PDB file of C-alpha atoms in Angstrom:
ATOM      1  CA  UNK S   1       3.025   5.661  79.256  1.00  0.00           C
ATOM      2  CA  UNK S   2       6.546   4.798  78.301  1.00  0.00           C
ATOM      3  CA  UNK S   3       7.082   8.796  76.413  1.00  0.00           C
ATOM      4  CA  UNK S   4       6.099  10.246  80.290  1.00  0.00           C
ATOM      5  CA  UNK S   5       9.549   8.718  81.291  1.00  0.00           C
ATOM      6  CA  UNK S   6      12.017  11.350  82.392  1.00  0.00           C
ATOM      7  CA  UNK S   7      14.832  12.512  81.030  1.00  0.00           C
ATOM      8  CA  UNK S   8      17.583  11.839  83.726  1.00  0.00           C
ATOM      9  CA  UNK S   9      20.845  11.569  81.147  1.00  0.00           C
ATOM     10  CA  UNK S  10      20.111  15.012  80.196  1.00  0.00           C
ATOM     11  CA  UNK S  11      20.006  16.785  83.723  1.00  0.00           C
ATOM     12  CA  UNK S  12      23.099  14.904  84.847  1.00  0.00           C
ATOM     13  CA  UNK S  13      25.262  16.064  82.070  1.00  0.00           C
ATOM     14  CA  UNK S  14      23.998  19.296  83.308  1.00  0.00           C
ATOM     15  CA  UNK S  15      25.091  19.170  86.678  1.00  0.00           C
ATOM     16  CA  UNK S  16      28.537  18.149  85.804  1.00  0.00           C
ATOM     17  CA  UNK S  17      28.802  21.444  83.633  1.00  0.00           C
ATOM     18  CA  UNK S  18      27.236  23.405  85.921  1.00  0.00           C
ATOM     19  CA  UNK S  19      29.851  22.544  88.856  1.00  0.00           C
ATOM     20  CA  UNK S  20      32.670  22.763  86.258  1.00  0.00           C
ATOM     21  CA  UNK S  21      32.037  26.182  85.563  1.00  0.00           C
ATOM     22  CA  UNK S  22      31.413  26.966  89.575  1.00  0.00           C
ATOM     23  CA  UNK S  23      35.258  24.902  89.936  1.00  0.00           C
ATOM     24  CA  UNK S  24      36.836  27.494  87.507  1.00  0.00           C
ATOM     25  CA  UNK S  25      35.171  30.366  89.069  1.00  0.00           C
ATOM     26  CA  UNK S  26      36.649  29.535  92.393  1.00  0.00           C
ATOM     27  CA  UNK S  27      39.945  29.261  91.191  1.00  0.00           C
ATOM     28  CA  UNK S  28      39.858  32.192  88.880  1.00  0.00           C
ATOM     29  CA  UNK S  29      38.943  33.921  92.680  1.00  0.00           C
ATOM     30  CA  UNK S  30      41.406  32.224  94.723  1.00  0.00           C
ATOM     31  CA  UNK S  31      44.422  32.878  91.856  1.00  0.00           C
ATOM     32  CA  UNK S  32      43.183  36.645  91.836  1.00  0.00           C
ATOM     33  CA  UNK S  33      43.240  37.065  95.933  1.00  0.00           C
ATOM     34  CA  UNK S  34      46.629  35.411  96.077  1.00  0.00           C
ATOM     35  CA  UNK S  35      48.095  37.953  93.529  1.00  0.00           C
ATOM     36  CA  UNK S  36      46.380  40.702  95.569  1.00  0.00           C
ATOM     37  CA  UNK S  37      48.296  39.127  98.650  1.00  0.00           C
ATOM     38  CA  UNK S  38      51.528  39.122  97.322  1.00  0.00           C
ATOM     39  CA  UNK S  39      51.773  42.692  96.057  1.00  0.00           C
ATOM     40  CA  UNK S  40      54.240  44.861  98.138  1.00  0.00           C
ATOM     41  CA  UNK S  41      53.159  46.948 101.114  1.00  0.00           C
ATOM     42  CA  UNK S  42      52.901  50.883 100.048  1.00  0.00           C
ATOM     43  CA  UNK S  43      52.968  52.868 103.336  1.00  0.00           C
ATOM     44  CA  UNK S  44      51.761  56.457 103.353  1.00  0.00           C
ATOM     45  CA  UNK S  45      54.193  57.813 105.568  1.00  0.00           C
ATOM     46  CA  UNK S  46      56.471  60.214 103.505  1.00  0.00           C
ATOM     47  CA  UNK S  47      59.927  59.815 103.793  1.00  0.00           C
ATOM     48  CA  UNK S  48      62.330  62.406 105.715  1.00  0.00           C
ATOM     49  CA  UNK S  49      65.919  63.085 104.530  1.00  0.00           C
ATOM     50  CA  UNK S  50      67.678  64.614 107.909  1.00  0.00           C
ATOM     51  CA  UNK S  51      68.574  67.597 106.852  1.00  0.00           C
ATOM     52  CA  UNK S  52      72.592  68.417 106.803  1.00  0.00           C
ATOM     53  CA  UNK S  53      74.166  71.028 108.427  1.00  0.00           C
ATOM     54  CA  UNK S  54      77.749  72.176 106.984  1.00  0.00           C
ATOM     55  CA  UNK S  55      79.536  74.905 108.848  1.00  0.00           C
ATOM     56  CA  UNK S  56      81.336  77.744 106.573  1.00  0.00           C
ATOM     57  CA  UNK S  57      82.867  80.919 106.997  1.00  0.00           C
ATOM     58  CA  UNK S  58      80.856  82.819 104.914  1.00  0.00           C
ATOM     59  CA  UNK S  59      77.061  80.781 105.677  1.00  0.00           C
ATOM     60  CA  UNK S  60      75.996  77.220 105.148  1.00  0.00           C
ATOM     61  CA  UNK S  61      72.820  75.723 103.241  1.00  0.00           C
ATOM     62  CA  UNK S  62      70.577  72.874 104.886  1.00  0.00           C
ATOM     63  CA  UNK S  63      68.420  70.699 102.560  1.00  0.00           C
ATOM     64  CA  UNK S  64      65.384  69.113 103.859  1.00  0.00           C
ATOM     65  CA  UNK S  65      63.441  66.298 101.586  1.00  0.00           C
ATOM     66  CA  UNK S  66      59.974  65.167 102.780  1.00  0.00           C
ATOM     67  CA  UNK S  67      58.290  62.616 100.288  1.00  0.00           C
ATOM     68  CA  UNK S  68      57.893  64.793  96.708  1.00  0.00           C
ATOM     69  CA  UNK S  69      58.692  68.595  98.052  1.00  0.00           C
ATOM     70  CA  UNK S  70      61.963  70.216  99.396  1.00  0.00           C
ATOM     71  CA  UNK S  71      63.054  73.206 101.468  1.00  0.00           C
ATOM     72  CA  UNK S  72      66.100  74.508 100.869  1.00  0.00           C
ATOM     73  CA  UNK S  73      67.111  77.299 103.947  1.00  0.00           C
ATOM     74  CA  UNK S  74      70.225  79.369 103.252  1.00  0.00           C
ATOM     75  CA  UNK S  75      72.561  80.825 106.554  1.00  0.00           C
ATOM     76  CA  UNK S  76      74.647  83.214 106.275  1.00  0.00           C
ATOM     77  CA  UNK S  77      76.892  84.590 109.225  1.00  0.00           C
ATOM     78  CA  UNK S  78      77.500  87.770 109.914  1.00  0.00           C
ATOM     79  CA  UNK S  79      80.656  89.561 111.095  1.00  0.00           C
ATOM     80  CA  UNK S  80      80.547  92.705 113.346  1.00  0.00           C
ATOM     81  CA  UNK S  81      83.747  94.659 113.635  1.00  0.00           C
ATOM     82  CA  UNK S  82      83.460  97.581 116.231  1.00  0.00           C
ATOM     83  CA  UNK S  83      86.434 100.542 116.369  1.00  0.00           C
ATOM     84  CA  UNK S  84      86.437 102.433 118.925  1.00  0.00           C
ATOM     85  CA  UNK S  85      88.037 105.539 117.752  1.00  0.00           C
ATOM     86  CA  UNK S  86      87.155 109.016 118.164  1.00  0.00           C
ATOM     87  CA  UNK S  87      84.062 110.485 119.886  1.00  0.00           C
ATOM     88  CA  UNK S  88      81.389 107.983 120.007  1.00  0.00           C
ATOM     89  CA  UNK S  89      82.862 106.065 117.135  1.00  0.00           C
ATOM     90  CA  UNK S  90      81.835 109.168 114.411  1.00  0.00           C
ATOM     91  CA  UNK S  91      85.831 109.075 113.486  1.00  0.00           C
ATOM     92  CA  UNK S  92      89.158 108.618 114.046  1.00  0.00           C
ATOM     93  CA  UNK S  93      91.618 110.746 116.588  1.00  0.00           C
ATOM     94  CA  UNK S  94      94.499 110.779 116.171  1.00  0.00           C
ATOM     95  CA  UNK S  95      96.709 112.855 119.530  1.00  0.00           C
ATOM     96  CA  UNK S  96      99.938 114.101 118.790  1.00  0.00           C
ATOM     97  CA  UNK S  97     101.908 115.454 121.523  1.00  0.00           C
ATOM     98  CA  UNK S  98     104.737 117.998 120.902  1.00  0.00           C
ATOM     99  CA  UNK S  99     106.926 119.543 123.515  1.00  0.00           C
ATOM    100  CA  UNK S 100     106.708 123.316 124.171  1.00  0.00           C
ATOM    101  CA  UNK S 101     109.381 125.789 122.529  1.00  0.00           C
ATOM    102  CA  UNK S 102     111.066 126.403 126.092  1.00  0.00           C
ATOM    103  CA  UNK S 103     111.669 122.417 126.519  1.00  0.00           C
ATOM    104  CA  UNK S 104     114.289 122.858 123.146  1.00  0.00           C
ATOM    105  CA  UNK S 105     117.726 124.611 123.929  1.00  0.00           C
ATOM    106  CA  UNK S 106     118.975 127.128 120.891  1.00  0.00           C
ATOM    107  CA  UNK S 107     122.564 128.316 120.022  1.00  0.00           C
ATOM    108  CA  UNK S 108     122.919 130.953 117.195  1.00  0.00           C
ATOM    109  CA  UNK S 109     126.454 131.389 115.964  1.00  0.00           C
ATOM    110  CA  UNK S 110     127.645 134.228 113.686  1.00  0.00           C
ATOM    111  CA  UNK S 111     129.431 132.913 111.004  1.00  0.00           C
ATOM    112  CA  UNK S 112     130.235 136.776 109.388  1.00  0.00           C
ATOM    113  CA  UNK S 113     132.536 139.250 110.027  1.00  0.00           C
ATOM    114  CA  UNK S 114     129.218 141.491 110.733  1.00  0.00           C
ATOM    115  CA  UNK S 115     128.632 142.228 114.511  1.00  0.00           C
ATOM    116  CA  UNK S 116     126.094 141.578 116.418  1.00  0.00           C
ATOM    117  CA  UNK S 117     124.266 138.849 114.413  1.00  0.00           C
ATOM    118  CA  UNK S 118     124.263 135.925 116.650  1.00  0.00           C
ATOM    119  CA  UNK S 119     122.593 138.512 119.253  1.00  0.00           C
ATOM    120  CA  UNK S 120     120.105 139.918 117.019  1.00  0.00           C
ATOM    121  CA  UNK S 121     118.916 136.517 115.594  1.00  0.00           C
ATOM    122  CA  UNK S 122     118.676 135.337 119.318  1.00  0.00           C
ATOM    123  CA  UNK S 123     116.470 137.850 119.962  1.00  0.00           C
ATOM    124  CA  UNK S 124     114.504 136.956 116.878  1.00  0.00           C
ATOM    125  CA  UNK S 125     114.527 133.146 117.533  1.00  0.00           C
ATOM    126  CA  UNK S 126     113.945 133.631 121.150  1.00  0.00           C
ATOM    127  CA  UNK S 127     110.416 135.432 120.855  1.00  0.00           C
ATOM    128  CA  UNK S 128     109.344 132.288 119.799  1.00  0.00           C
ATOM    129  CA  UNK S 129     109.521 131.069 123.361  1.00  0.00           C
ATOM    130  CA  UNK S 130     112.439 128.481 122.599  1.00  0.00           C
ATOM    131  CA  UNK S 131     115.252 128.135 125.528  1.00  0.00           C
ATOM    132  CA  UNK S 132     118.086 130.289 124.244  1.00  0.00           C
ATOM    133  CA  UNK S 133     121.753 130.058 124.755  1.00  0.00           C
ATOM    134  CA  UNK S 134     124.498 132.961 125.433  1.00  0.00           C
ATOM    135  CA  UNK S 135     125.301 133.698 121.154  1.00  0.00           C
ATOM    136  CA  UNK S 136     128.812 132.855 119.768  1.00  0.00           C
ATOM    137  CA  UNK S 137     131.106 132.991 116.606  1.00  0.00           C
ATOM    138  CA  UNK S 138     130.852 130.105 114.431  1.00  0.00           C
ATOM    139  CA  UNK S 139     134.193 128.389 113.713  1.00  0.00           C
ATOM    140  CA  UNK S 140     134.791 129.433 109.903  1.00  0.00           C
ATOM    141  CA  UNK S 141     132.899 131.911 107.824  1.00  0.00           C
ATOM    142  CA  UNK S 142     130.104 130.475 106.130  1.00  0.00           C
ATOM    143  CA  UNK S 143     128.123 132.530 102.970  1.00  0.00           C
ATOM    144  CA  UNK S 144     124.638 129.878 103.800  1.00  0.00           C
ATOM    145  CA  UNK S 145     123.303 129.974 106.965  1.00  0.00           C
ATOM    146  CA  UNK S 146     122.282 126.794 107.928  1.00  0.00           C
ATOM    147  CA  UNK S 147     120.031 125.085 111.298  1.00  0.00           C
ATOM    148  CA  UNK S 148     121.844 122.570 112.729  1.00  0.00           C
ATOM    149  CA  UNK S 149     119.773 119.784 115.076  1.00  0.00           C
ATOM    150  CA  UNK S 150     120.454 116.909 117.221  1.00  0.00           C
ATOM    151  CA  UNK S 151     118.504 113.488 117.497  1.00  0.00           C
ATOM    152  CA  UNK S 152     114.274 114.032 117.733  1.00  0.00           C
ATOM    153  CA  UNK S 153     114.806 118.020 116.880  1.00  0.00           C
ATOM    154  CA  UNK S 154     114.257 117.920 113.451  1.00  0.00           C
ATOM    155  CA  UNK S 155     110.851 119.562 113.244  1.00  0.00           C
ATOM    156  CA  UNK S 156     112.070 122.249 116.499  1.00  0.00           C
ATOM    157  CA  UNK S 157     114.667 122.901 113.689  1.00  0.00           C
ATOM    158  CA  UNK S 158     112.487 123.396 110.725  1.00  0.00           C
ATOM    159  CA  UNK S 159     110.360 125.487 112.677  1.00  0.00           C
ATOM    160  CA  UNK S 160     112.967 127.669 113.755  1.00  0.00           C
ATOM    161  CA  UNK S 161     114.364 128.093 109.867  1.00  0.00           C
ATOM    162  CA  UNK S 162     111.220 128.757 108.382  1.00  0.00           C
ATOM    163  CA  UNK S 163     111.547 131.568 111.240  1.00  0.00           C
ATOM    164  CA  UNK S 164     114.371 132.920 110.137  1.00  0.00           C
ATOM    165  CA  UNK S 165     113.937 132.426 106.425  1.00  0.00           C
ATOM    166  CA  UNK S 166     116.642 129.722 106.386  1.00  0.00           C
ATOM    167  CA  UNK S 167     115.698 127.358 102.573  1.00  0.00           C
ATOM    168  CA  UNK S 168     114.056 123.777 104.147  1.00  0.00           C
ATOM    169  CA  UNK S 169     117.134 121.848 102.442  1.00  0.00           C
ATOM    170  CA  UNK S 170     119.812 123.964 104.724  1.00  0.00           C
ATOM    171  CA  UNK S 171     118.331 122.323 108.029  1.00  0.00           C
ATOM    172  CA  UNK S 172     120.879 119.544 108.646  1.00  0.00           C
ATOM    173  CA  UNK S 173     121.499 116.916 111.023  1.00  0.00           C
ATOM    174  CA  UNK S 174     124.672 117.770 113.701  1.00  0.00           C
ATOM    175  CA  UNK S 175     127.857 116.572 112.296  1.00  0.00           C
ATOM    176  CA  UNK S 176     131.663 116.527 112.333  1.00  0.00           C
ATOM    177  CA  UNK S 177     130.939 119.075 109.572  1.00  0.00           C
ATOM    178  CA  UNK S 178     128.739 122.085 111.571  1.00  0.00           C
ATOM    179  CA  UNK S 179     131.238 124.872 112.021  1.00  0.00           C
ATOM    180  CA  UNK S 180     130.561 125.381 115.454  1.00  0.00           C
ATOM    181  CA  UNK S 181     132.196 123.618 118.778  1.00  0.00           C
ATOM    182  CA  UNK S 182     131.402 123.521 122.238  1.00  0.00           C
ATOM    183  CA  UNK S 183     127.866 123.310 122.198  1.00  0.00           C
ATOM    184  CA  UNK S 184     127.298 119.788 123.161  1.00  0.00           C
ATOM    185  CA  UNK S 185     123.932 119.104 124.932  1.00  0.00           C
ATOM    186  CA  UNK S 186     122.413 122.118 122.888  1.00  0.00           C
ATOM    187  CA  UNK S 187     119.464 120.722 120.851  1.00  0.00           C
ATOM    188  CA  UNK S 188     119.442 123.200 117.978  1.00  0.00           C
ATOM    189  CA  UNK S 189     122.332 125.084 116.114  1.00  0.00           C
ATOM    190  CA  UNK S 190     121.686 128.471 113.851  1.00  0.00           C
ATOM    191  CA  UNK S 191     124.622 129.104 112.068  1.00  0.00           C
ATOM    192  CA  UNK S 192     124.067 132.874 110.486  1.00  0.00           C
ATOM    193  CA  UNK S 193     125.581 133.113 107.416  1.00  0.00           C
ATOM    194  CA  UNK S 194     126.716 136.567 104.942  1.00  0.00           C
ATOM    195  CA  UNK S 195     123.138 135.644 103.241  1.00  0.00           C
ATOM    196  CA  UNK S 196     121.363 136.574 106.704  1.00  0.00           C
ATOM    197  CA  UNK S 197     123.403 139.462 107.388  1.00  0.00           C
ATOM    198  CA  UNK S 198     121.816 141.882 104.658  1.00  0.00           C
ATOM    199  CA  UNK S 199     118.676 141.330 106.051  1.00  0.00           C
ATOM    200  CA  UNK S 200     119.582 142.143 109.647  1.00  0.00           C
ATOM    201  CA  UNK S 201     121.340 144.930 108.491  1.00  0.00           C
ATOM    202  CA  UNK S 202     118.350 146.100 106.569  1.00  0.00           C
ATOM    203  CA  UNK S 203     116.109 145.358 109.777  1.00  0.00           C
ATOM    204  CA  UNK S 204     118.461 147.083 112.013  1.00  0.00           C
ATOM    205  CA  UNK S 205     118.507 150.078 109.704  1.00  0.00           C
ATOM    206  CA  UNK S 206     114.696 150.315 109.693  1.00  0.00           C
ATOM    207  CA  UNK S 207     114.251 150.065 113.249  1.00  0.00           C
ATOM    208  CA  UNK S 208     116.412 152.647 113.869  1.00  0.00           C
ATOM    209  CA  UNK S 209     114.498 155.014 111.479  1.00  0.00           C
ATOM    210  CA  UNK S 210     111.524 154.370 112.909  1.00  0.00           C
TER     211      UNK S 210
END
């Protein structure tokens, strides 16, 4: 009877081993859940740069970060220029206005002992349509001929020379020096030199033959 007796040392010591090991799994839980706890938040939302605008005369560029990608947008300005110029802007017009022939006054003095020049060159000059004056003797005897011209009359007197075959560099402001008087208010001076007065004798002669 006594070796039916049971063994109650035994089973206790295995209870107390039993709830040690359930003791250390609880607090091998709780330690794990209170690490989980404390980790920092990660939130999903991406974060959004405002994008910055910067003003330039040429364009500006505008940068816009969202989480891992970027857009990058590049401005430029543009400039329009019109000119109005011309017909339907094909081209540029440019008016000039210059005053008729009769609106310039003309003196031709002889400056030869040859008759008759000053007339015959005003006839010449004159079918040009420029305003001509009563002919005259020039002051002094001059072996050039020369156009003389007053203030703005410059091109009236280049016209006139190339005319009368007068060389570009003997067209000459007015001076103390042009060897004619009395003709204030006239706007262009011929002075008919000796070099003028072979050819009107040469066109007189022909005329007359003819």
């Amino acid at each position: 009877m006594d070796d039916e007796q049971p063994q109650t040392g035994s089973s206790g010591s295995l209870s107390i081993v039993r709830a040690a090991a359930v003791l250390i799994l609880f607090v091998v839980a709780v330690a794990v859940l209170v690490s989980v706890g404390t980790r920092p938040s990660v939130s999903s939302t991406p974060t959004t740069t405002t994008p910055t605008t910067a003003a330039a005369a040429a364009g500006g560029t505008t940068t816009t970060a969202a989480g891992a990608a970027s857009t990058t947008t590049t401005t430029t300005a543009h400039h329009t220029t019109t000119t109005k110029a011309g017909h339907k802007g094909k081209g540029s017009t440019t008016t000039t206005t210059t005053a008729p022939h009769s609106a310039t006054t003309v003196v031709v003095a002889n400056a030869t002992s040859t008759n008759g020049l000053a007339a015959h060159y005003s006839a010449v000059i004159g079918a040009g349509g420029w305003t001509m004056q009563t002919p005259v003797d020039a002051a002094t005897s001059e072996a050039t001929s020369a156009v003389y011209y007053t203030s703005g009359q410059q091109e009236q007197a280049a016209s006139i020379a190339t005319t009368i075959s007068v060389k570009p560099s003997q067209v000459l402001p007015v001076s103390a020096a042009t060897p004619v008087s009395g003709v204030t208010g006239v706007d262009v001076v011929v002075v008919i030199g000796a070099d003028l007065a072979a050819s009107a004798s040469a066109s007189t002669t022909t005329t007359t033959a003819s």
